[in-house]
Amino acid sequence: MNNIDSINHVTGKSVYLDDILIQKGTLHAVVFGSSIAHGKITHLDISKAEELLGVEKILTYKDVTGQNQIGGIIEDEPLFAEHEVHFQGQPIALIVAKDEHTARKAITLIDIKFEEFEVVIDPRIAKEKGLLLIPPRTFRIGDIKNAWSKCDYISEGRVDSGGQEHLYIETQGAYAYPIDNGSIKIHSSTQGPTAVQKTASKVLGIPMNRIEVDVARLGGGFGGKEDQASGFAAMAALASYILQRPVKLSLHRLDDMKMTGKRHPYSSDYKIGLSKDLKIIAFQTTLYQNGGAAADLSPAIMERTLFHSTNAYYIPNTEVTTYSCKTNLPPNTAFRGFGAPQGMFVIESAIARAANELGIPTRTIQEKNFLTENDEFQYGQIAKSVNIGNCFSTASRLFNIEKIDNDIKKFNQENSLLKKGMAIMPICFGISFTNTSMNQARALVHIYQDGSIGISTGAIEMGQGVNTKMAQVAAKVFSINIKRIKLESTNTSRVANTSPTAASSGADLNGNAVLIACNELLKRLKESAAKILECSIDEIKLQDEQVLKNGQVTELSWEKLIIKSYLSRICLSENGHYATPIIHFDKSKEKGHPFAYHVYGTAIVTITLDCLRGTYEVDNVQIVHDFGNSINPTIDKGQIEGAVVQGIGWMTMEEISFNKDGRLLSNSLSTYKVPDIYSAPKAIECHALETVGPELAILKSKAVGEPPFMYGIGAFFAIQNAIETFNPNYKLDFDAPLTPEKVLMRLYEKNV
Ligand code: MTE
Ligand code: HPA
Ligand code: MOS
């Protein structure tokens, strides 16, 4: 089963925000953002700009008809800056004009003066100054204080990881226009239509039922549109509401890069203790999350860092503390992995250094400490159906790790300026929103008189193929051709109170809602068929577009059944509601059972390093991944490949840089390098582990969106491994991304 959208995508027929035919009289909006990162607005004169021919209105905080305060978790962020600015690019005003060009021209006529304040961009400095977004949190298990004395070997260090620009192909934007009854309709490029609806409702000061949000699809989100689409949509809606005109806002790439938050950079200290037989006895880490100027999703992201800080290992004595630090950067936000990659990089670094100091391969320690059945995570959940050991041993056997090792040794002996390196990256990722209440979804299924079906869910299609999976679920229940099924746009008037499509749980949550609705309809249709065929319901089966009676094909086709059921006045619409059972979490104890299940896998990453230039190529990423019983291997494989490349990008080349004044230097694609086809691995081999899959996954097909991102972390260690081979003086350090520049420095580092 291919992706139902692929033909329209590649032929350019799929409609994205910028393709929506605009109404006559549509105005265009451009955001005016702060030129400094921290300070007081001492003077703001928009009169000249407003006088420019073609400028309709310039909105500031004074024009907000409802509340100016926004923020998904904590309302700590102004939609438009009032008296102070806290990051470069922070929205101050919205220029609404007849076209974008005029709006941009008007910006140059705005007269603004600031009194500049001290800029903090380093999370450790922020922590020292007491600048925290929320109080710190600690997860613990065992007795860390008394554990150190039981360790034969202790190692300590510091780990840093950088931010990451989402670089969704479609930038942030919204198109809003007035509809009947004083309502506003918003087309938004968002992962969270309800978040947009709620934010717009607050900003405009009108109830949620007067805001209709509609999303056909996104040109990528990757977490960047879970929360941050809301502000821009609210701006377009506000302008439209005040002017009673259609207003379109679509960020220029440079504005998008400057104004929106990214993956959180983290800086961490750790201490790890092992026994003689290489069991990890104790692990303690403190992580400083660079949150940016407002909370955004940082509290939830720091929570997932805590959950995943021991990755796929069982460590009996663990203590992890995170600080969410307030800095003068754009509020950092969700990005594939949601804080987990940053935490996993720390434990993997700790293991790599310990192995290096002990003079053994990293995988010897990894292998001895994998989670096993019924181990307890530091958050209290008991690990079930643990597959990490199986993934690792299958990968070792299938890809012949000894041979890889020997080939690398041989290559490295024969080559003086090229060195190969290898690393193993195991993953364990919990599926469910860590905030239990968000784990719910609804689906509205209509069967039309001709037997075609329309499905609305709360899921957002952003390239990950969730719509195809929803259609597959319905087609399977009714046993009909998938061509009969259409996925409608995601619309808050059809499906209300949606959770964002995030946490890799879009297909699980919405798919289960579809399943529930379809099963209910199937029950009704079987009853109807039993009546028509004068038999009992148990004798009826729907198969391949036919009604079977006692296993025999009848004259009742799918289409006949539907029209006859309609004429008998049977309801052919159903609303399904799903809430993940079992899960719970008690924040006061930091214990519970937050995840429906975990996804496991292991990647072997091999690279070749050019020791003259510091450049490298990823030769192969060989994966054994636990998909459960994949509902769509083609899509899932695509998710693996995309995530691996994105993960490698984060670890090796994507370097976000701000100067000390908080100005984004890597503000375009000429200064920010994302992986292209040349830097993608030469091969990605993905083998599916044979498992039945968990009950709580949609049709036992495990969530796949985020977990494989973490395989990319292996590229860091594989490159490091090659540097070590070339330069025996190199002292291991953990400062990602490991760009070619940094590699070159380390290749020629002298023993000091
Ligand atoms: N794949 C594509 N093509 N585009 C995206 O924006 N987002 C990722 C992942 N895969 C993304 C993607 C992220 S961050 C998440 S959480 C999941 O998809 C969300 O979709 P799902 O819950 O349906 O897996
Ligand atoms: N993952 C992703 N997005 C989220 C989560 C989560 O656990 N919680 C809130 N938004
Ligand atoms: Mo994904 S970071 O949960 O949108």
mmCIF file of C-alpha atoms and ligand atoms in Angstrom, residues 226 297 300 304 334 338 432-435 438 500 502-503 706, ligand 2:
data_model
loop_
_atom_site.group_PDB
_atom_site.id
_atom_site.type_symbol
_atom_site.label_atom_id
_atom_site.label_comp_id
_atom_site.label_asym_id
_atom_site.label_seq_id
_atom_site.Cartn_x
_atom_site.Cartn_y
_atom_site.Cartn_z
ATOM 1 C CA GLU A 226 2.866 21.872 17.516
ATOM 2 C CA LEU A 297 6.616 23.460 25.329
ATOM 3 C CA ALA A 300 6.929 18.966 28.606
ATOM 4 C CA ARG A 304 10.644 13.678 28.275
ATOM 5 C CA ALA A 334 9.104 20.595 20.080
ATOM 6 C CA PHE A 338 10.998 16.030 22.112
ATOM 7 C CA SER A 432 2.099 8.404 24.535
ATOM 8 C CA PHE A 433 1.986 12.079 25.378
ATOM 9 C CA THR A 434 3.708 12.324 28.749
ATOM 10 C CA ASN A 435 0.753 14.486 29.776
ATOM 11 C CA MET A 438 -3.673 14.530 25.945
ATOM 12 C CA PRO A 500 -1.787 18.074 18.444
ATOM 13 C CA ALA A 502 2.694 14.812 17.944
ATOM 14 C CA ALA A 503 4.452 12.419 20.288
ATOM 15 C CA GLU A 706 10.196 9.972 16.268
HETATM 16 N N1 HPA B 2 5.500 14.553 23.069
HETATM 17 C C1 HPA B 2 5.304 15.402 22.057
HETATM 18 N N2 HPA B 2 4.581 16.481 22.142
HETATM 19 C C2 HPA B 2 4.008 16.741 23.313
HETATM 20 C C3 HPA B 2 4.167 15.897 24.408
HETATM 21 C C4 HPA B 2 4.938 14.738 24.278
HETATM 22 O O1 HPA B 2 5.128 13.937 25.201
HETATM 23 N N3 HPA B 2 3.490 16.434 25.425
HETATM 24 C C5 HPA B 2 2.951 17.563 24.956
HETATM 25 N N4 HPA B 2 3.258 17.755 23.680
#
